[in-house]
C-alpha positions as CSV (number, residue, x, y, z in Angstrom):
1,M,103.2,111.2,102.6
2,I,101.8,110.8,105.8
3,E,100.1,113.6,107.2
4,L,98.7,114.2,111.3
5,T,96.1,117.0,112.0
6,V,94.7,117.3,115.5
7,D,91.2,118.9,116.0
8,G,90.6,119.4,119.4
9,A,90.7,116.1,121.3
10,V,91.0,113.9,118.0
11,A,94.5,113.4,115.8
12,E,93.8,111.9,112.6
13,V,96.7,110.3,111.0
14,A,96.4,109.9,106.9
15,L,98.1,107.7,104.3
16,N,98.0,110.3,101.5
17,A,99.7,108.5,98.3
18,P,96.9,107.7,96.7
19,D,98.4,107.2,93.0
20,K,100.1,104.4,94.6
21,L,96.6,103.0,96.8
22,N,98.9,104.3,100.1
23,A,101.2,101.3,99.8
24,L,104.2,101.9,102.2
25,S,107.4,102.3,101.5
26,L,110.2,102.1,104.4
27,E,110.7,105.9,104.0
28,A,106.7,106.0,104.7
29,L,106.5,103.5,107.2
30,R,109.1,105.6,109.2
31,Q,107.0,109.0,108.8
32,L,104.0,106.8,110.4
33,D,105.7,105.9,113.2
34,D,106.8,108.9,113.6
35,A,103.1,110.7,113.6
36,Y,102.1,108.4,116.2
37,A,104.8,109.3,118.4
38,R,103.7,113.0,117.9
39,A,100.3,112.4,118.3
40,A,100.9,110.5,121.8
41,A,102.5,113.5,123.1
42,S,100.1,115.8,121.9
43,G,97.6,115.2,125.0
44,I,94.6,114.0,122.4
45,R,92.1,111.4,123.5
46,A,90.9,109.2,120.4
47,L,92.8,109.0,116.9
48,V,91.7,107.9,113.6
49,L,93.7,106.0,111.1
50,R,92.7,106.9,107.2
51,G,93.7,107.0,103.5
52,E,93.4,109.2,101.1
53,G,91.5,108.2,98.0
54,R,90.2,105.4,96.6
55,A,92.3,102.7,99.1
56,F,93.3,102.5,102.7
57,C,96.6,100.7,101.9
58,A,97.2,98.2,99.2
59,G,100.3,96.9,101.1
60,R,104.3,97.3,100.4
61,D,105.4,99.6,97.9
62,I,107.6,97.6,95.4
63,A,108.0,99.5,92.7
64,G,111.8,99.4,91.7
65,V,112.4,96.9,94.1
66,D,115.0,94.3,93.4
67,P,114.3,91.2,95.0
68,A,117.8,90.0,95.0
69,T,118.8,92.9,96.9
70,D,115.6,93.6,98.8
71,D,116.0,94.2,102.9
72,V,113.2,92.4,103.9
73,P,114.3,92.2,107.5
74,Q,114.8,95.9,107.8
75,Y,111.2,96.5,106.1
76,L,109.4,93.7,107.8
77,D,111.2,95.3,111.5
78,A,109.8,98.6,110.4
79,V,106.4,96.9,109.9
80,E,106.6,95.7,113.2
81,Q,107.8,98.7,115.0
82,V,104.8,100.8,113.4
83,M,102.2,98.0,114.6
84,R,103.6,98.0,117.8
85,R,103.3,102.0,118.2
86,I,99.6,101.3,116.8
87,A,99.1,98.7,119.3
88,G,100.1,100.4,122.2
89,F,98.6,104.1,121.6
90,P,97.8,105.0,125.1
91,V,94.0,106.2,123.8
92,P,91.8,104.2,122.1
93,T,92.3,104.4,117.9
94,F,89.8,104.1,115.1
95,A,90.5,102.9,111.1
96,A,88.4,103.7,108.6
97,V,89.2,101.4,105.8
98,Q,87.9,101.7,101.8
99,G,89.1,100.0,99.1
100,A,92.2,97.9,99.7
101,C,93.3,97.1,102.7
102,L,96.0,94.3,102.2
103,G,99.5,93.3,103.4
104,V,100.9,95.6,105.4
105,G,97.7,97.4,105.3
106,L,95.7,94.8,106.9
107,G,98.7,94.9,109.5
108,L,98.0,98.6,110.1
109,A,94.3,97.6,111.2
110,I,95.2,94.9,113.0
111,A,97.1,96.4,115.7
112,T,94.1,99.6,115.3
113,D,91.6,99.2,118.7
114,V,88.6,99.4,116.0
115,V,88.1,99.2,112.7
116,Y,84.8,100.3,111.0
117,V,85.2,98.9,107.0
118,A,83.5,100.2,103.7
119,E,81.1,97.4,102.7
120,T,82.7,96.9,99.4
121,A,86.3,97.6,100.6
122,K,88.7,94.4,99.6
123,V,90.4,92.8,102.6
124,G,93.3,90.1,102.7
125,S,96.8,89.3,102.2
126,P,97.1,87.9,98.6
127,F,100.7,86.8,98.8
128,A,99.9,83.4,96.7
129,N,100.6,85.8,93.7
130,L,104.3,87.1,95.1
131,G,105.6,83.6,96.0
132,A,105.4,84.9,99.6
133,L,103.9,84.5,102.5
134,P,101.3,86.6,104.8
135,D,102.9,89.1,107.1
136,S,102.3,91.7,109.6
137,G,99.9,89.2,111.9
138,A,98.0,88.1,109.2
139,H,98.2,84.3,110.2
140,A,97.3,85.3,113.9
141,L,94.4,87.0,112.7
142,F,93.0,84.7,110.3
143,V,93.6,81.5,112.6
144,D,92.0,83.7,115.9
145,R,89.1,84.7,114.0
146,L,88.5,82.2,111.0
147,G,89.6,79.2,112.2
148,A,92.7,77.2,110.8
149,H,90.6,75.8,107.7
150,R,89.0,79.5,106.4
151,A,92.8,80.9,107.4
152,L,94.5,78.6,104.8
153,D,91.8,78.8,102.3
154,L,92.5,82.5,102.1
155,I,96.1,82.4,101.9
156,F,96.4,79.3,99.3
157,T,93.9,81.1,97.1
158,G,94.5,85.0,97.8
159,E,90.9,85.5,97.8
160,L,90.5,89.2,99.2
161,L,87.0,89.3,101.4
162,S,84.6,92.1,101.0
163,G,84.2,94.5,103.8
164,A,80.7,92.9,104.5
165,D,81.9,89.8,104.4
166,A,85.2,90.3,106.8
167,V,82.7,92.0,109.3
168,T,80.5,89.0,109.0
169,A,83.6,86.6,109.7
170,G,84.7,88.6,113.0
171,L,87.6,90.0,111.3
172,F,86.5,93.9,112.1
173,S,84.1,95.8,113.7
174,R,81.5,97.2,111.8
175,A,80.8,97.7,107.9
176,V,79.0,100.5,106.4
177,P,78.4,102.1,103.3
178,A,81.7,103.7,101.7
179,D,80.2,107.4,101.5
180,E,79.4,107.2,105.0
181,L,82.6,105.7,106.5
182,L,84.8,108.6,107.1
183,A,81.8,110.7,109.0
184,F,81.2,107.7,110.7
185,T,84.5,106.9,112.2
186,R,85.0,110.5,113.0
187,E,81.8,110.9,114.8
188,R,82.5,107.4,116.4
189,A,86.1,108.7,117.8
190,A,84.8,112.0,118.8
191,V,81.7,110.5,121.1
192,T,84.7,108.3,122.4
193,A,87.3,111.3,123.3
194,S,84.3,112.5,125.0
195,G,84.5,109.9,127.2
196,P,86.0,108.0,130.5
197,T,89.4,107.6,128.5
198,A,91.3,106.4,131.3
199,A,89.0,103.5,131.7
200,F,89.3,102.9,128.0
201,A,93.1,102.6,128.5
202,A,92.9,99.7,131.0
203,S,90.4,98.1,128.8
204,K,92.9,98.5,126.1
205,R,95.7,97.1,128.6
206,L,93.5,94.1,129.2
207,V,92.2,93.1,126.0
208,A,96.2,93.6,124.9
209,R,97.5,91.4,127.2
210,L,94.7,88.0,126.1
211,R,96.2,89.4,122.7
212,D,99.7,89.4,122.0
213,A,101.8,86.7,122.5
214,R,99.6,85.0,119.7
215,L,100.3,88.3,117.3
216,W,103.8,89.3,118.0
217,D,104.9,85.5,117.8
218,A,103.2,85.1,114.4
219,V,104.5,88.5,113.5
220,A,108.7,87.8,114.2
221,E,108.0,83.6,112.7
222,E,106.7,85.9,109.3
223,S,109.3,87.9,109.4
224,R,111.5,85.0,109.6
225,D,110.0,83.1,106.9
226,Q,110.0,85.5,104.4
227,E,113.6,86.2,104.6
228,A,113.7,82.3,104.3
229,L,111.7,82.6,101.0
230,R,113.4,85.6,99.6
231,A,116.0,82.9,98.0
232,T,113.6,81.1,96.3
233,A,113.0,81.0,92.7
234,D,109.4,81.9,92.8
235,Y,109.5,84.7,95.3
236,R,112.0,86.2,92.5
237,E,109.6,85.0,89.7
238,G,106.6,86.5,92.1
239,F,108.2,90.0,92.5
240,A,109.1,90.4,88.4
241,A,105.4,89.4,87.5
242,F,103.8,91.9,89.8
243,Q,106.7,94.6,88.7
244,D,105.8,93.5,85.1
245,K,101.8,93.2,85.5
246,R,101.5,89.5,84.3
247,K,100.4,86.3,85.9
248,P,103.3,84.6,87.7
249,E,104.2,81.1,86.4
250,F,105.8,79.5,89.5
251,R,107.6,76.1,89.9
252,G,107.4,75.4,93.5
253,E,111.1,76.1,93.9
């Protein structure tokens, strides 16, 4: 599902399961972590993350998952490991985000240095429909960039932002027309790769120190709370409704 290509000074990591909107299983997360590790060892000077097909990443692949036996901590540990791998990558990273950017897909974007998004993309963490809470650092992203009131509005409603609105709100770097997105992102990565990447790496470290405490604290708390919510009736109902493609009936239990 995960493909790594290297072209000169730029690597490209592709999520390649378009039939699932690039939703990520535990195995796919492990492949993604390995792709970044191999890219880091290849001597590149910039990296692009993208998704094949009409979506960037629709979140977790829960097809066939039984909420009663689901190992949520193991999955969320893998998410955090990948996010830390991306956030700590030694050279500048770029994400080209089109279509759905949800849940763990949003986490991948959060961890990337620069995110270019299609104007028509759909961005958010609609966990309200699953009886769960946003994870992958979404709380830190929303509160830091939108404020507490707007953050809770998005969490309570499960509303998704368009790519254009996400950029206007300050979530991501720049919105471009969908048919220009990948070429634009590749061009910006190539330009960056030809620049003073040692200086860019120093800037990455400085920004990381300003960002990391709140982000990783949020990721850890989200993981703990997600595991606790797994025991609730609403969580089981949300999972079942999603798999059955019906509207959930929550009881607040």
